[in-house]
Coordinates of C-alpha atoms in Angstrom, one line a residue:
M1 CA -19.6 -31.0 -1.9
G2 CA -22.1 -29.1 0.2
H3 CA -22.8 -26.3 2.5
G4 CA -20.1 -25.1 5.0
G5 CA -20.4 -23.6 8.4
V6 CA -20.5 -19.7 9.4
S7 CA -17.6 -17.6 10.2
G8 CA -17.3 -13.9 10.7
G9 CA -15.2 -10.7 11.2
L10 CA -15.0 -7.3 12.6
C11 CA -13.6 -4.4 10.5
P12 CA -13.1 -0.8 11.0
Q13 CA -14.5 1.5 8.4
R14 CA -12.3 2.7 5.6
R15 CA -9.8 0.0 6.3
R16 CA -9.0 -3.3 4.4
C17 CA -10.9 -6.4 5.7
G18 CA -10.7 -10.0 5.0
L19 CA -13.6 -12.4 5.0
P20 CA -12.1 -15.9 5.5
C21 CA -13.2 -18.9 3.5
S22 CA -11.7 -22.3 2.6
F23 CA -12.7 -25.6 1.2
T24 CA -11.2 -29.1 0.6
H25 CA -12.0 -31.2 -2.3
P26 CA -11.9 -35.0 -1.7
R27 CA -9.9 -35.5 -5.0
Q28 CA -8.0 -32.4 -4.9
Q29 CA -4.8 -33.8 -6.0
H30 CA -6.3 -35.6 -9.1
Y31 CA -8.6 -32.8 -10.2
S32 CA -7.6 -30.8 -13.3
G33 CA -10.5 -28.8 -14.2
M34 CA -11.7 -25.4 -13.7
I35 CA -12.3 -23.9 -10.0
T36 CA -14.7 -21.1 -10.1
L37 CA -15.1 -18.9 -7.0
K38 CA -18.0 -16.7 -6.7
W39 CA -18.9 -14.3 -3.7
L40 CA -22.5 -13.3 -2.8
A41 CA -24.1 -10.7 -0.5
R42 CA -27.3 -10.6 1.7
E43 CA -28.9 -13.8 0.3
S44 CA -27.6 -17.3 -0.5
N45 CA -29.1 -17.3 -4.1
A46 CA -28.4 -13.6 -4.9
L47 CA -26.3 -12.8 -8.0
H48 CA -22.6 -12.9 -7.4
F49 CA -20.8 -9.5 -7.2
F50 CA -17.4 -11.1 -7.5
T51 CA -16.2 -14.2 -9.5
C52 CA -13.0 -15.6 -10.8
S53 CA -11.7 -18.8 -12.3
V54 CA -8.3 -20.7 -12.4
R55 CA -7.6 -24.3 -13.8
N56 CA -6.5 -26.4 -11.0
D57 CA -3.4 -28.1 -12.7
S58 CA -2.2 -24.5 -14.0
M59 CA 1.3 -23.5 -13.1
E60 CA 0.7 -19.7 -13.5
G61 CA 1.7 -17.8 -10.4
K62 CA -0.4 -14.7 -9.7
H63 CA -3.8 -15.1 -11.4
G64 CA -6.6 -12.7 -12.0
C65 CA -8.4 -13.2 -8.7
A66 CA -5.8 -11.4 -6.9
E67 CA -5.7 -8.0 -8.5
S68 CA -4.5 -5.6 -6.0
H69 CA -6.1 -2.4 -7.3
L70 CA -9.6 -3.5 -7.3
K71 CA -12.2 -3.1 -4.2
Y72 CA -12.6 -6.8 -4.2
S73 CA -9.9 -9.4 -4.6
T74 CA -8.7 -12.8 -3.1
Y75 CA -5.8 -13.0 -0.8
G76 CA -4.8 -16.9 -1.4
D77 CA -4.8 -19.5 -4.0
L78 CA -7.9 -21.1 -5.2
R79 CA -6.0 -24.2 -6.2
R80 CA -5.0 -24.8 -2.5
G81 CA -8.7 -24.2 -1.3
E82 CA -8.0 -20.5 -0.3
L83 CA -11.0 -18.6 -1.0
S84 CA -10.8 -15.5 1.3
L85 CA -12.0 -12.2 0.1
L86 CA -10.1 -9.0 0.6
I87 CA -12.3 -5.9 0.6
R88 CA -10.6 -2.4 0.4
R89 CA -11.9 0.8 2.1
V90 CA -14.9 -1.0 3.9
Q91 CA -17.8 1.1 4.2
L92 CA -21.0 0.7 6.6
G93 CA -22.8 -0.3 3.6
D94 CA -20.7 -3.5 3.4
N95 CA -22.1 -4.7 6.6
G96 CA -23.9 -7.9 6.5
T97 CA -24.0 -11.6 5.4
F98 CA -21.7 -12.9 2.7
F99 CA -21.6 -16.3 0.9
C100 CA -18.5 -17.7 -0.8
R101 CA -19.2 -20.4 -3.3
V102 CA -17.1 -22.8 -5.1
E103 CA -18.1 -24.5 -8.4
L104 CA -16.0 -27.3 -9.9
E105 CA -16.1 -28.3 -13.7
G106 CA -18.1 -31.3 -14.2
Y107 CA -19.7 -31.4 -10.7
R108 CA -23.4 -30.4 -10.3
Q109 CA -23.1 -29.6 -6.9
Y110 CA -21.2 -26.6 -5.3
F111 CA -19.6 -25.7 -1.9
Q112 CA -20.9 -22.8 -0.2
K113 CA -20.2 -21.0 3.2
E114 CA -21.8 -18.2 5.1
T115 CA -19.7 -15.5 6.8
Q116 CA -20.7 -12.3 8.6
L117 CA -19.0 -8.8 8.1
Y118 CA -19.4 -6.4 11.0
V119 CA -18.1 -2.9 10.1
T120 CA -17.1 -0.7 13.2
V121 CA -17.0 3.0 13.4
Q122 CA -15.3 4.9 16.1
P123 CA -17.8 7.7 17.7
Q124 CA -17.6 11.0 16.2
I125 CA -19.6 14.2 16.3
L126 CA -20.9 15.2 12.9
N127 CA -22.7 18.5 13.9
M128 CA -24.0 20.5 16.5
S129 CA -26.6 23.5 16.1
V130 CA -29.2 25.4 17.6
V131 CA -32.9 24.5 16.4
E132 CA -35.2 27.5 16.6
P133 CA -38.7 27.1 17.9
G134 CA -41.3 26.3 15.1
S135 CA -45.0 27.4 14.7
D136 CA -45.8 25.3 17.8
G137 CA -43.9 27.6 20.1
A138 CA -41.6 24.9 21.4
P139 CA -38.6 26.1 23.0
R140 CA -35.1 26.4 21.2
R141 CA -33.0 23.0 21.4
L142 CA -29.3 22.3 21.1
Q143 CA -28.9 19.3 18.8
C144 CA -26.0 17.0 18.4
E145 CA -25.7 14.5 15.6
V146 CA -23.4 11.5 16.3
E147 CA -22.0 8.5 14.5
G148 CA -20.7 5.2 15.7
Q149 CA -20.9 1.4 15.2
P150 CA -21.8 0.1 17.6
L151 CA -24.0 3.2 18.4
P152 CA -22.4 5.6 21.0
N153 CA -24.3 6.6 24.2
V154 CA -24.8 10.6 24.3
T155 CA -24.1 12.4 27.6
W156 CA -24.6 16.3 28.0
L157 CA -22.3 18.1 30.2
S158 CA -22.2 21.5 31.9
A159 CA -19.5 24.2 31.2
S160 CA -17.5 22.5 34.0
G161 CA -17.6 19.1 32.4
T162 CA -20.3 17.9 34.9
P163 CA -23.1 15.5 33.4
M164 CA -26.4 17.3 33.3
Q165 CA -29.1 15.1 34.9
D166 CA -32.2 17.3 34.8
L167 CA -32.3 18.0 31.0
E168 CA -35.0 16.9 28.8
V169 CA -32.9 14.8 26.5
K170 CA -34.7 13.6 23.2
N171 CA -32.8 10.9 21.1
L172 CA -33.9 10.2 17.3
H173 CA -32.2 7.7 15.0
S174 CA -31.2 9.7 11.8
G175 CA -29.8 7.0 9.7
P176 CA -27.4 3.7 9.8
A177 CA -25.2 4.2 12.9
R178 CA -26.3 7.9 13.4
L179 CA -28.2 9.5 16.4
L180 CA -29.6 12.9 16.9
S181 CA -29.6 13.9 20.5
S182 CA -31.3 17.3 21.5
V183 CA -31.8 19.3 24.9
P184 CA -33.6 22.6 25.6
Y185 CA -31.1 25.6 25.1
L186 CA -31.1 28.7 27.0
Q187 CA -27.6 30.2 25.8
E188 CA -25.5 28.4 28.3
V189 CA -22.3 26.6 27.5
L190 CA -23.0 22.9 26.9
S191 CA -20.8 19.8 25.5
C192 CA -22.1 16.7 23.7
R193 CA -20.0 13.7 24.6
A194 CA -20.5 10.4 22.4
E195 CA -18.8 7.2 23.8
S196 CA -18.6 3.6 23.1
R197 CA -16.2 0.6 23.6
L198 CA -14.2 2.0 20.7
G199 CA -13.6 5.5 22.1
A200 CA -15.1 8.8 22.7
A201 CA -15.7 12.0 21.1
E202 CA -16.7 15.5 22.5
R203 CA -17.8 18.9 21.3
R204 CA -18.8 22.0 22.9
H205 CA -21.3 24.7 22.0
P206 CA -20.6 27.4 21.6
A207 CA -17.1 26.5 20.5
A208 CA -14.1 28.0 22.6
H209 CA -13.0 30.2 19.6
S210 CA -16.7 31.6 19.3
T211 CA -16.6 32.6 23.1
T212 CA -13.2 34.2 22.5
L213 CA -14.6 36.1 19.4
I214 CA -17.5 37.4 21.3
I215 CA -15.3 38.5 24.1
S216 CA -13.0 40.2 21.7
V217 CA -15.9 42.1 19.9
S218 CA -17.3 43.2 23.2
V219 CA -13.9 44.6 24.4
S220 CA -13.4 46.3 21.0
G221 CA -16.9 47.9 21.2
L222 CA -16.1 49.0 24.8
I223 CA -12.9 50.7 23.4
V224 CA -14.7 52.4 20.7
L225 CA -17.3 53.7 23.1
L226 CA -14.6 55.2 25.5
L227 CA -13.0 56.9 22.6
L228 CA -16.0 58.4 21.4
A229 CA -16.8 59.8 24.9
V230 CA -13.2 61.2 25.3
N231 CA -13.4 62.9 21.9
R232 CA -16.9 64.6 22.6
M233 CA -15.4 65.8 26.1
H234 CA -12.5 67.4 24.2
R235 CA -14.9 69.1 21.9
L236 CA -17.0 70.6 24.8
Q237 CA -13.9 71.8 26.5
E238 CA -12.9 73.6 23.3
E239 CA -16.4 75.2 22.8
Q240 CA -16.0 76.5 26.4

């Protein structure tokens, strides 16, 4: 046995994902010892994070490698050379290189194969907020934090939905698959749009309900002022 090739897979975040792996033993039909599967992450000589074993000549049905309630399990039968790993609720932290290794009882060499997991995330806008000027006197900025894998492109739009070409845009990576984009803010209505090949997300500031609330409060205040003025006029008339 020796080292195999490289395979890989794409998987959306928080979904189930399978990493394919298989092997063929030249004496598979005659081997009756233990088959031990180990999965490693990041480095080929790292400590395994998942392992299970089964005797090749056993007649048992479902074996311990295929427990359905665990984060990691196999989907296949080791006795048939099926070593694929099933990962439940994949997260961005799972992104990277994996190695599947098979050790056979009585053999000093082992089979090992490399595979890549690429976790994808649809674009989403995590937060929009106004950053007040600091001690350096810099102008207020409207900040939009987006997430996506691959990292989405950010476009700033006017109230009419037209891309703003003349804004001073600052982009800063704030973490894995996250980006902070900001523009100078002068109380106008702006929208932040994040887009990649997986989709798009858009958010407006101030939000539509905030605008409605401001209008409602303004109208209510105007009504109160009118009522006070009418009441004062009545009092003046009574005094005369």
